[in-house]
Coordinates of C-alpha atoms in Angstrom, one line a residue:
Chain A
M26 CA -17.9 -29.3 22.8
E27 CA -17.8 -27.8 19.3
T28 CA -17.5 -24.0 19.1
Y29 CA -19.5 -22.0 16.6
Y30 CA -19.2 -18.5 15.2
F31 CA -21.4 -16.0 13.5
G32 CA -20.2 -14.1 10.4
I33 CA -22.5 -11.1 9.6
D34 CA -22.5 -8.7 6.7
I35 CA -24.8 -5.6 6.9
G36 CA -25.9 -4.3 3.6
G37 CA -28.2 -1.5 2.7
T38 CA -31.1 -3.8 1.9
S39 CA -30.4 -7.0 3.8
V40 CA -28.2 -8.3 6.6
K41 CA -26.5 -11.5 5.5
C42 CA -25.8 -14.0 8.3
G43 CA -23.7 -17.1 8.5
L44 CA -23.3 -19.8 11.2
F45 CA -19.8 -21.3 11.0
E46 CA -18.2 -24.3 12.6
D47 CA -14.8 -23.8 14.2
E48 CA -12.9 -25.1 11.2
G49 CA -14.6 -22.7 8.8
R50 CA -17.5 -24.8 7.4
L51 CA -20.5 -22.7 6.7
L52 CA -23.4 -24.5 8.5
E53 CA -26.1 -22.2 7.3
S54 CA -26.5 -18.8 5.8
W55 CA -29.6 -16.6 5.8
K56 CA -30.8 -13.1 5.4
I57 CA -32.9 -10.6 7.2
P58 CA -34.1 -7.2 5.9
T59 CA -32.1 -4.1 6.9
R60 CA -34.6 -1.7 8.4
L61 CA -33.3 1.8 7.8
E62 CA -36.0 3.6 9.8
K63 CA -35.0 5.8 12.8
N64 CA -31.4 6.0 11.7
G65 CA -31.0 2.3 11.7
A66 CA -32.2 1.8 15.3
Y67 CA -33.8 -1.6 14.5
I68 CA -30.8 -3.2 12.8
V69 CA -29.1 -4.5 16.0
P70 CA -32.3 -5.7 17.8
D71 CA -33.5 -7.4 14.6
L72 CA -30.2 -9.1 14.2
V73 CA -30.0 -10.2 17.8
K74 CA -33.5 -11.8 17.6
S75 CA -32.5 -13.6 14.4
L76 CA -29.3 -15.0 15.9
Q77 CA -31.1 -16.3 19.0
K78 CA -33.8 -17.9 16.9
K79 CA -31.1 -19.6 14.8
L80 CA -29.4 -21.0 17.9
R81 CA -32.7 -22.4 19.1
E82 CA -33.3 -24.0 15.7
H83 CA -29.9 -25.7 15.9
S84 CA -30.4 -26.6 19.6
L85 CA -27.2 -24.7 20.4
A86 CA -26.5 -23.0 23.8
A87 CA -25.2 -19.4 23.7
S88 CA -22.1 -20.8 25.5
C89 CA -21.3 -22.7 22.3
V90 CA -20.7 -19.5 20.4
G91 CA -17.1 -18.4 20.2
G92 CA -17.9 -15.0 18.9
L93 CA -19.4 -12.8 16.2
G94 CA -17.7 -10.9 13.4
I95 CA -19.6 -8.2 11.5
G96 CA -19.0 -6.1 8.4
V97 CA -20.5 -2.6 8.0
P98 CA -20.7 -0.4 4.8
G99 CA -18.7 2.4 6.4
Q100 CA -15.8 3.3 8.6
T101 CA -15.1 1.5 11.9
D102 CA -12.5 2.1 14.6
E103 CA -10.4 -0.4 16.5
N104 CA -13.1 -0.8 19.2
G105 CA -15.6 -1.9 16.6
S106 CA -17.5 1.4 16.7
V107 CA -18.9 2.7 13.5
L108 CA -17.5 6.1 12.8
L109 CA -19.8 6.7 9.8
A110 CA -22.1 4.4 7.8
E111 CA -24.2 6.9 5.8
N112 CA -26.5 4.4 4.2
L113 CA -27.5 3.0 7.5
G114 CA -27.8 6.3 9.3
W115 CA -25.1 5.5 11.8
E116 CA -22.6 7.9 13.1
E117 CA -20.4 7.3 16.1
F118 CA -22.4 4.1 16.7
P119 CA -20.9 1.6 19.2
L120 CA -21.9 -1.5 17.2
A121 CA -19.5 -4.0 18.7
Q122 CA -20.3 -2.9 22.3
L123 CA -24.1 -3.0 21.8
L124 CA -23.9 -6.5 20.2
K125 CA -21.7 -7.7 23.0
E126 CA -24.1 -6.4 25.6
Q127 CA -27.1 -7.9 24.0
T128 CA -25.6 -11.3 23.1
G129 CA -22.8 -11.9 25.5
F130 CA -20.5 -13.0 22.6
P131 CA -17.1 -11.5 21.8
V132 CA -17.7 -9.2 18.9
K133 CA -15.5 -7.6 16.3
A134 CA -16.6 -5.1 13.6
E135 CA -14.9 -4.0 10.4
N136 CA -15.5 -2.3 7.1
D137 CA -17.3 -4.6 4.7
A138 CA -14.9 -4.2 1.8
N139 CA -12.0 -5.2 4.1
L140 CA -13.9 -8.3 5.3
A141 CA -14.8 -9.3 1.7
A142 CA -11.0 -9.2 1.0
L143 CA -10.3 -11.3 4.2
G144 CA -12.9 -13.8 3.0
E145 CA -11.4 -14.1 -0.5
Y146 CA -7.9 -14.3 1.0
W147 CA -8.8 -17.3 3.2
Y148 CA -11.4 -19.2 1.2
G149 CA -11.5 -17.7 -2.3
S150 CA -9.2 -16.5 -5.0
G151 CA -6.5 -15.2 -2.6
K152 CA -6.1 -18.7 -0.9
G153 CA -2.5 -19.6 -0.6
S154 CA -1.2 -16.1 -1.3
R155 CA 0.6 -13.9 1.2
S156 CA -0.8 -10.6 0.1
M157 CA -3.9 -9.6 -2.0
M158 CA -6.0 -6.7 -3.2
L159 CA -9.7 -7.3 -3.7
V160 CA -11.1 -4.7 -6.1
T161 CA -14.9 -4.6 -6.1
L162 CA -16.5 -3.2 -9.2
G163 CA -20.1 -2.3 -8.6
T164 CA -22.0 1.0 -8.5
G165 CA -18.7 2.3 -7.2
V166 CA -15.1 0.9 -6.9
G167 CA -14.2 -0.6 -3.5
C168 CA -11.1 -2.3 -2.4
G169 CA -9.8 -4.3 0.6
I170 CA -6.1 -5.1 1.1
I171 CA -4.6 -8.1 3.0
V172 CA -1.0 -8.3 3.9
D173 CA 0.3 -11.4 5.7
G174 CA -3.2 -12.3 6.7
K175 CA -4.0 -8.9 8.2
I176 CA -6.3 -6.2 7.0
L177 CA -4.5 -3.1 6.0
A178 CA -6.8 -0.4 7.4
G179 CA -4.8 2.8 7.1
A180 CA -4.4 5.7 9.5
H181 CA -7.8 7.1 8.7
Q182 CA -9.4 3.8 7.8
A183 CA -9.0 4.9 4.2
A184 CA -6.4 2.3 2.9
G185 CA -7.8 0.7 -0.2
E186 CA -10.0 3.6 -1.2
I187 CA -8.7 3.3 -4.7
G188 CA -12.1 4.4 -6.1
H189 CA -10.9 7.9 -5.2
M190 CA -7.5 7.9 -6.9
H191 CA -7.4 10.9 -9.2
V192 CA -7.0 9.4 -12.7
D193 CA -8.5 11.9 -15.1
D194 CA -7.9 15.7 -15.3
E195 CA -10.5 16.3 -17.9
L196 CA -13.6 15.0 -16.1
Q197 CA -15.9 17.9 -15.0
E198 CA -18.6 16.0 -13.1
T199 CA -18.2 15.8 -9.3
C200 CA -17.6 12.4 -7.7
S201 CA -19.6 11.4 -4.5
C202 CA -16.4 12.3 -2.6
G203 CA -16.7 15.9 -3.7
K204 CA -13.6 16.0 -6.0
C205 CA -13.3 15.3 -9.7
G206 CA -11.6 12.7 -11.9
C207 CA -11.8 9.7 -9.5
L208 CA -11.3 6.2 -10.7
E209 CA -14.8 5.3 -9.5
Q210 CA -16.3 7.8 -12.0
V211 CA -14.9 5.8 -14.9
A212 CA -14.2 2.3 -13.8
S213 CA -17.4 1.3 -12.0
A214 CA -20.7 0.1 -13.5
R215 CA -21.9 3.7 -13.7
G216 CA -18.5 4.8 -15.1
L217 CA -18.7 2.2 -17.9
V218 CA -22.2 3.5 -18.8
R219 CA -20.9 7.0 -18.9
L220 CA -18.0 6.0 -21.2
A221 CA -20.4 4.3 -23.6
Q222 CA -22.8 7.3 -23.9
R223 CA -23.3 8.4 -27.4
P224 CA -24.7 11.9 -28.1
G225 CA -28.3 11.8 -29.2
A226 CA -28.7 8.0 -28.7
G227 CA -32.0 6.7 -27.3
R228 CA -31.9 4.1 -24.5
T229 CA -28.7 3.9 -22.4
L230 CA -27.2 0.4 -22.2
S231 CA -26.5 -1.1 -18.8
A232 CA -22.9 -2.1 -17.9
R233 CA -23.8 -5.7 -18.5
E234 CA -25.2 -5.0 -21.9
I235 CA -22.1 -3.0 -22.8
F236 CA -19.9 -5.9 -22.0
E237 CA -22.1 -8.2 -24.0
A238 CA -22.1 -5.9 -27.0
A239 CA -18.3 -5.4 -26.7
E240 CA -17.8 -9.2 -26.8
Q241 CA -19.7 -9.1 -30.1
K242 CA -17.3 -6.4 -31.2
E243 CA -19.9 -3.7 -31.4
E244 CA -17.8 -0.5 -32.0
V245 CA -19.0 2.0 -29.4
S246 CA -19.2 -0.6 -26.6
S247 CA -15.8 -2.1 -27.5
A248 CA -14.3 1.4 -27.3
A249 CA -15.9 2.0 -23.9
V250 CA -14.7 -1.3 -22.5
E251 CA -11.2 -0.6 -23.7
R252 CA -11.2 2.8 -22.0
F253 CA -12.6 1.2 -18.9
G254 CA -9.9 -1.4 -19.0
E255 CA -7.2 1.2 -19.5
Y256 CA -8.3 3.3 -16.6
L257 CA -8.5 0.4 -14.3
G258 CA -5.4 -1.4 -15.6
K259 CA -3.3 1.7 -15.3
A260 CA -4.6 2.4 -11.8
L261 CA -3.9 -1.1 -10.7
A262 CA -0.4 -0.9 -12.1
M263 CA 0.1 2.2 -9.9
C264 CA -1.3 0.3 -6.9
A265 CA 1.2 -2.4 -7.6
C266 CA 4.1 0.2 -7.4
V267 CA 2.9 1.0 -3.9
L268 CA 1.9 -2.4 -2.5
D269 CA 3.2 -5.1 -4.9
P270 CA 0.5 -7.6 -3.9
E271 CA 0.9 -11.3 -4.9
V272 CA -2.6 -11.4 -6.4
I273 CA -5.2 -8.9 -7.5
V274 CA -8.7 -10.2 -7.3
I275 CA -11.6 -8.6 -9.1
G276 CA -15.1 -8.9 -7.7
G277 CA -18.4 -7.1 -7.5
G278 CA -21.3 -7.0 -9.9
V279 CA -19.3 -5.9 -12.9
S280 CA -17.0 -8.9 -12.5
G281 CA -19.9 -10.9 -13.9
A282 CA -18.4 -10.0 -17.2
G283 CA -15.8 -12.7 -16.3
K284 CA -12.8 -13.6 -18.3
F285 CA -13.3 -10.9 -20.9
L286 CA -13.2 -8.2 -18.2
V287 CA -10.1 -9.7 -16.6
E288 CA -8.2 -10.1 -19.9
T289 CA -9.0 -6.5 -20.9
V290 CA -7.8 -5.1 -17.6
Q291 CA -4.7 -7.3 -17.5
K292 CA -3.7 -6.3 -21.0
H293 CA -3.6 -2.6 -19.9
Y294 CA -2.2 -3.4 -16.5
R295 CA 0.8 -5.0 -18.1
R296 CA 1.5 -2.0 -20.3
Y297 CA 1.8 0.3 -17.3
A298 CA 3.2 -2.0 -14.6
F299 CA 6.7 -1.8 -13.3
L300 CA 8.6 -4.8 -14.7
P301 CA 8.9 -7.0 -11.5
C302 CA 5.1 -6.7 -11.1
E303 CA 4.1 -7.2 -14.8
N304 CA 3.1 -10.8 -14.3
T305 CA 1.1 -10.3 -11.1
E306 CA -2.0 -12.4 -11.6
L307 CA -5.4 -10.8 -11.9
R308 CA -8.1 -13.2 -10.9
L309 CA -11.9 -13.2 -10.6
A310 CA -13.4 -13.4 -7.1
Q311 CA -14.9 -16.7 -6.2
L312 CA -17.1 -16.2 -3.2
G313 CA -19.6 -13.7 -4.6
N314 CA -21.9 -12.4 -1.8
D315 CA -20.5 -14.9 0.7
A316 CA -17.1 -13.2 0.8
G317 CA -18.3 -10.8 3.5
I318 CA -19.7 -13.4 6.0
C319 CA -16.6 -15.6 5.4
G320 CA -14.3 -12.6 6.2
A321 CA -16.4 -11.7 9.3
F322 CA -16.0 -15.3 10.5
R323 CA -12.2 -15.1 10.1
L324 CA -12.1 -11.7 11.8
I325 CA -13.5 -13.1 15.0
R326 CA -12.1 -16.6 14.6
G327 CA -8.5 -15.1 14.3
Chain B
M13 CA 27.6 -7.6 29.7
E14 CA 26.4 -4.9 27.3
T15 CA 25.4 -6.1 23.8
Y16 CA 26.4 -4.1 20.7
Y17 CA 25.1 -4.1 17.1
F18 CA 26.5 -3.1 13.7
G19 CA 24.2 -1.2 11.3
I20 CA 25.7 -1.0 7.8
D21 CA 24.6 0.7 4.6
I22 CA 26.3 -0.2 1.4
G23 CA 26.3 2.6 -1.2
G24 CA 27.9 2.9 -4.6
T25 CA 30.9 4.9 -3.4
S26 CA 31.2 4.2 0.3
V27 CA 30.0 1.7 2.9
K28 CA 28.6 3.5 5.9
C29 CA 29.0 1.7 9.2
G30 CA 27.6 2.3 12.7
L31 CA 28.3 0.7 16.0
F32 CA 25.2 0.8 18.2
E33 CA 24.5 0.1 21.9
D34 CA 21.6 -2.2 22.7
E35 CA 19.3 0.7 23.4
G36 CA 20.0 2.4 20.1
R37 CA 22.6 4.9 20.9
L38 CA 25.1 5.3 18.0
L39 CA 28.5 4.9 19.6
E40 CA 30.5 5.6 16.4
S41 CA 29.9 5.9 12.7
W42 CA 32.5 5.6 10.0
K43 CA 32.9 5.0 6.3
I44 CA 35.0 2.8 4.1
P45 CA 35.2 3.0 0.3
T46 CA 33.1 0.7 -1.8
R47 CA 35.5 -1.2 -4.1
L48 CA 33.5 -2.1 -7.2
E49 CA 36.3 -4.1 -9.0
K50 CA 35.7 -7.8 -9.8
N51 CA 31.9 -7.5 -9.5
G52 CA 32.1 -6.2 -5.9
A53 CA 34.2 -9.1 -4.7
Y54 CA 36.1 -7.0 -2.2
I55 CA 33.1 -5.4 -0.5
V56 CA 32.5 -8.1 2.0
P57 CA 36.2 -8.8 3.0
D58 CA 36.8 -5.1 3.3
L59 CA 33.8 -4.7 5.5
V60 CA 34.7 -7.6 7.7
K61 CA 38.2 -6.3 8.2
S62 CA 36.9 -2.9 9.2
L63 CA 34.5 -4.3 11.7
Q64 CA 37.1 -6.4 13.4
K65 CA 39.4 -3.4 13.6
K66 CA 36.6 -1.4 15.2
L67 CA 36.0 -4.1 17.8
R68 CA 39.7 -4.0 18.7
E69 CA 39.7 -0.2 19.0
H70 CA 36.8 -0.4 21.4
S71 CA 38.3 -3.5 23.2
L72 CA 35.1 -5.4 22.5
A73 CA 35.0 -9.2 22.1
A74 CA 33.1 -10.6 19.1
S75 CA 30.8 -12.3 21.7
C76 CA 29.5 -8.8 22.7
V77 CA 28.0 -8.4 19.2
G78 CA 24.3 -9.2 19.1
G79 CA 24.2 -9.0 15.3
L80 CA 24.6 -7.1 12.1
G81 CA 22.0 -5.4 9.9
I82 CA 22.9 -4.4 6.4
G83 CA 21.3 -2.4 3.6
V84 CA 21.9 -2.9 -0.1
P85 CA 21.1 -0.8 -3.1
G86 CA 19.1 -3.6 -4.7
Q87 CA 16.6 -6.4 -4.2
T88 CA 17.1 -8.9 -1.4
D89 CA 15.2 -12.0 -0.4
E90 CA 14.0 -13.3 2.9
N91 CA 17.3 -15.1 3.5
G92 CA 19.3 -12.0 3.1
S93 CA 20.6 -12.9 -0.4
V94 CA 20.9 -10.1 -2.9
L95 CA 18.9 -10.9 -6.0
L96 CA 20.2 -8.0 -7.9
A97 CA 22.3 -4.9 -7.0
E98 CA 23.4 -3.6 -10.4
N99 CA 25.6 -0.8 -9.1
L100 CA 27.6 -3.3 -7.0
G101 CA 27.8 -6.0 -9.7
W102 CA 26.0 -8.5 -7.5
E103 CA 23.5 -11.0 -8.7
E104 CA 22.2 -13.9 -6.6
F105 CA 24.8 -12.9 -4.0
P106 CA 24.4 -14.7 -0.6
L107 CA 25.4 -11.6 1.4
A108 CA 23.9 -12.5 4.8
Q109 CA 25.3 -16.0 4.6
L110 CA 28.8 -14.8 3.7
L111 CA 28.9 -12.2 6.4
K112 CA 27.6 -14.7 9.0
E113 CA 30.3 -17.2 8.0
Q114 CA 33.1 -14.6 8.2
T115 CA 32.0 -12.8 11.4
G116 CA 30.0 -15.4 13.3
F117 CA 27.3 -12.7 14.0
P118 CA 23.6 -13.1 13.2
V119 CA 23.1 -11.1 10.0
K120 CA 20.0 -9.7 8.2
A121 CA 20.1 -7.9 4.9
E122 CA 17.5 -5.6 3.3
N123 CA 17.0 -3.1 0.5
D124 CA 18.5 0.2 1.5
A125 CA 15.4 2.4 0.9
N126 CA 13.4 0.1 3.2
L127 CA 16.0 0.4 5.9
A128 CA 16.1 4.2 5.5
A129 CA 12.4 4.2 6.1
L130 CA 12.8 1.9 9.1
G131 CA 15.4 4.3 10.5
E132 CA 13.2 7.4 10.1
Y133 CA 10.2 5.4 11.5
W134 CA 12.2 4.6 14.7
Y135 CA 14.4 7.6 15.2
G136 CA 13.4 10.4 12.8
S137 CA 10.4 12.0 11.3
G138 CA 8.2 8.9 11.6
K139 CA 8.8 8.5 15.4
G140 CA 5.5 7.9 17.2
S141 CA 3.5 7.1 14.1
R142 CA 2.1 3.7 13.3
S143 CA 2.6 3.8 9.5
M144 CA 4.8 5.8 7.3
M145 CA 6.1 6.3 3.7
L146 CA 9.6 7.6 3.2
V147 CA 9.9 9.1 -0.2
T148 CA 13.5 9.7 -1.3
L149 CA 14.0 12.4 -3.9
G150 CA 17.5 12.1 -5.4
T151 CA 18.7 11.2 -8.9
G152 CA 15.7 8.9 -8.9
V153 CA 12.6 8.6 -6.7
G154 CA 12.8 5.9 -4.0
C155 CA 10.4 4.9 -1.3
G156 CA 10.2 2.6 1.7
I157 CA 7.0 1.8 3.5
I158 CA 6.6 0.8 7.2
V159 CA 3.3 -0.5 8.6
D160 CA 3.0 -1.3 12.3
G161 CA 6.8 -1.3 12.6
K162 CA 7.3 -3.7 9.8
I163 CA 8.8 -3.1 6.3
L164 CA 6.2 -3.7 3.6
A165 CA 8.4 -5.5 1.1
G166 CA 5.9 -6.7 -1.5
A167 CA 5.5 -10.0 -3.4
H168 CA 8.3 -9.2 -5.8
Q169 CA 10.3 -6.9 -3.4
A170 CA 8.7 -4.0 -5.4
A171 CA 6.5 -2.4 -2.8
G172 CA 7.3 1.3 -2.6
E173 CA 8.6 1.5 -6.1
I174 CA 6.6 4.6 -6.6
G175 CA 9.3 6.1 -8.9
H176 CA 7.8 3.9 -11.6
M177 CA 4.2 4.8 -11.2
H178 CA 3.0 5.9 -14.7
V179 CA 2.0 9.5 -14.3
D180 CA 2.4 11.1 -17.7
D181 CA 1.1 9.8 -21.1
E182 CA 2.9 12.5 -23.1
L183 CA 6.6 11.8 -22.1
Q184 CA 8.5 10.2 -25.0
E185 CA 11.8 9.5 -23.3
T186 CA 12.4 6.1 -21.9
C187 CA 12.9 5.6 -18.1
S188 CA 15.7 3.5 -16.6
C189 CA 13.0 0.8 -16.1
G190 CA 12.3 0.6 -19.9
K191 CA 8.9 2.2 -19.9
C192 CA 7.8 5.8 -20.3
G193 CA 6.0 8.4 -18.2
C194 CA 7.3 7.3 -14.8
L195 CA 7.2 9.6 -11.7
E196 CA 11.0 9.3 -11.4
Q197 CA 11.3 11.0 -14.9
V198 CA 9.6 14.2 -13.6
A199 CA 9.8 14.2 -9.8
S200 CA 13.5 13.5 -9.2
A201 CA 16.5 15.9 -9.3
R202 CA 16.9 15.0 -13.0
G203 CA 13.2 15.4 -13.5
L204 CA 13.1 18.9 -12.2
V205 CA 16.1 19.8 -14.4
R206 CA 14.1 18.4 -17.4
L207 CA 11.0 20.4 -16.4
A208 CA 13.0 23.6 -16.2
Q209 CA 14.7 23.2 -19.6
R210 CA 14.2 26.2 -21.9
P211 CA 14.7 25.8 -25.6
G212 CA 17.9 27.5 -26.8
A213 CA 19.0 28.4 -23.2
G214 CA 22.7 28.2 -22.3
R215 CA 23.8 26.5 -19.1
T216 CA 21.3 24.1 -17.5
L217 CA 20.5 24.9 -13.8
S218 CA 20.9 22.2 -11.2
A219 CA 17.9 21.1 -9.1
R220 CA 19.2 23.1 -6.2
E221 CA 19.6 26.2 -8.3
I222 CA 16.1 25.8 -9.7
F223 CA 14.6 25.7 -6.2
E224 CA 16.6 28.8 -5.2
A225 CA 15.5 30.7 -8.3
A226 CA 11.9 29.6 -7.7
E227 CA 12.0 30.9 -4.2
Q228 CA 13.1 34.2 -5.7
K229 CA 10.0 33.9 -8.0
E230 CA 12.0 33.6 -11.2
E231 CA 9.4 32.6 -13.7
V232 CA 10.6 29.5 -15.6
S233 CA 12.0 27.9 -12.4
S234 CA 8.8 28.7 -10.5
A235 CA 6.7 27.0 -13.2
A236 CA 9.1 24.0 -13.1
V237 CA 8.8 23.6 -9.3
E238 CA 5.0 23.9 -9.5
R239 CA 4.9 21.1 -12.1
F240 CA 7.3 19.0 -10.0
G241 CA 5.1 19.6 -7.0
E242 CA 1.9 18.7 -8.9
Y243 CA 3.3 15.5 -10.3
L244 CA 4.6 14.5 -6.8
G245 CA 1.6 15.7 -4.8
K246 CA -0.8 14.0 -7.1
A247 CA 1.1 10.7 -7.0
L248 CA 1.3 10.8 -3.2
A249 CA -2.4 11.4 -3.1
M250 CA -2.9 8.3 -5.1
C251 CA -0.5 6.4 -2.8
A252 CA -2.6 7.6 0.2
C253 CA -5.7 6.1 -1.5
V254 CA -3.9 2.7 -1.4
L255 CA -2.0 2.8 1.9
D256 CA -3.3 5.7 3.9
P257 CA -0.1 6.2 5.9
E258 CA -0.1 8.3 9.0
V259 CA 2.9 10.3 7.9
I260 CA 4.6 10.9 4.6
V261 CA 8.3 11.8 5.0
I262 CA 10.3 13.4 2.3
G263 CA 14.1 12.8 2.2
G264 CA 17.0 12.5 -0.3
G265 CA 19.1 15.2 -1.8
V266 CA 16.3 17.2 -3.3
S267 CA 14.7 17.6 0.2
G268 CA 17.5 20.0 0.9
A269 CA 15.1 22.5 -0.6
G270 CA 13.3 22.2 2.8
K271 CA 10.0 23.8 3.7
F272 CA 9.5 25.4 0.3
L273 CA 9.5 21.9 -1.3
V274 CA 7.2 20.4 1.3
E275 CA 4.7 23.2 1.1
T276 CA 4.6 23.1 -2.7
V277 CA 4.1 19.3 -2.7
Q278 CA 1.5 19.5 0.2
K279 CA -0.5 22.1 -1.7
H280 CA -1.0 19.8 -4.7
Y281 CA -1.3 16.7 -2.5
R282 CA -4.4 18.3 -0.8
R283 CA -6.0 19.1 -4.1
Y284 CA -6.0 15.5 -5.2
A285 CA -6.2 13.6 -1.9
F286 CA -9.3 11.7 -0.8
L287 CA -11.0 13.7 1.9
P288 CA -10.1 11.5 5.0
C289 CA -6.4 11.7 4.0
E290 CA -6.3 15.4 3.0
N291 CA -4.6 16.4 6.2
T292 CA -2.0 13.6 6.3
E293 CA 1.2 15.3 7.3
L294 CA 4.1 15.7 4.9
R295 CA 7.4 16.1 6.8
L296 CA 11.0 16.5 6.0
A297 CA 13.3 13.5 6.9
Q298 CA 15.5 14.1 9.9
L299 CA 18.3 11.6 9.8
G300 CA 19.9 12.4 6.5
N301 CA 22.6 9.8 5.6
D302 CA 22.3 8.1 8.9
A303 CA 18.8 6.8 8.2
G304 CA 20.2 3.7 6.6
I305 CA 22.5 2.6 9.4
C306 CA 19.8 3.3 12.0
G307 CA 17.3 1.2 10.1
A308 CA 19.9 -1.6 9.7
F309 CA 20.4 -1.6 13.4
R310 CA 16.6 -1.9 14.0
L311 CA 16.4 -4.6 11.5
I312 CA 18.8 -6.9 13.4
R313 CA 17.9 -5.5 16.9
G314 CA 14.2 -6.4 16.3

């Protein structure tokens, strides 16, 4: 009898679900809305219903399911409890235990950035490497670290929180973390928009528009992209002095800027990197939004 | 029959040796000179002779020896070959293989900073923790990282090379690594001396004297120690955003400055640290020069 697994990725607007075969083939993926009402009280029951429906559609017995891995936008502990997931309204929420009780499946839960990294490590741009950092450039800067196939979680679940590396002493605005001068304030989509602001200008360009204008060599946008690349390249060079990963993978919405982004960051990375790490490869992520469910599958599949 | 192990630490002036019982008790430690002539060709034969003599002194048969761990001031690969140890004159030097052939013992070799970290993790200030960074402040800045009992070596054996994190854009002098603005240039013994330099002053104070003067609140030395602490505290806060270790241990010659040093660094660390890591403990190393042989023992003992 074939064994199947669920890989789940809870986001702020939708819960992404995947049904995987034992060998890793994604049989089907689908989404359900994330209902945030009542401190996220509907999220688990909605998910359980959807999974049961999917099993019926595929005429699969619950006994065929080897387990369920699930990613959360927040901190988890070793028992799969969610310590804090602000966007979902969860605090000290026993996610894995609840899901186990309501489905009967073995369940493991993890931070979503870590699972995205695990997904890219197994099936995406980290494939074949022994260690990898996935840096996710979106509204903020996220990061997951894999060493020898294992997630590096950290003593306070804060490993890979490179968005909060202090990289600028001049910045006056406060970061979401409460401090000033964080990488996330300059090397995220929002950060790029900030770097491209011109006094007295009319409409603000989006991160995407800034990259496009920079590729056309428009002056202000080019300068902003260079500064963005320098902040990020320098920070990644520092990360390499700590971790020395085999590959650095860049994902998230901003990575839509593609080769131009990677080349700009790599140029600055090389300037600041310690010699043995100078040629560490920077690659674009491959799995896009599927990275999370693929990592969730690997988490439970082992 | 009791099993014994050798833990060895090769330095630029002497080779430190330890004979350990199976459970980790250090039976005896001794030193032999490191002969650097002929590209370090005498180091291995000198060591082998010394080990054989020691076994005779203790009336131990070679068959009682479970293995030998050895630390080297340079890069090693997974087979225990030394890729480069400039101070010893070794390049592509099959250390573990040679020692194995000449002693018959199982042999493992590793970078010395990594072994010092492993030693502190097992028997010193990292005892009881799950992950640890040992930062060694001497002429340079070294570092070894342990996660779940294992050395984090890195893809190019460069994990923990935090001495070469780029932390200052203004510095013009070149670092030993060939680049500018490295942590080692400002947060080592030499770095502190540099920070305390006063134009036109007579004799330069040593790092130790600067710490002593700063404790007496002498102005120039106090300012230098504060800057030293800020560079190091800020860099360690960045490291924590990557690794999030449970404990950060500070060792090396400069750590002789004791509590005053740790408190100064910790103050700045907290200012720059990401909130969940703000209270990560900074501790002084406990094992001093024995850290290396203790780590070498654990490396081979497993």
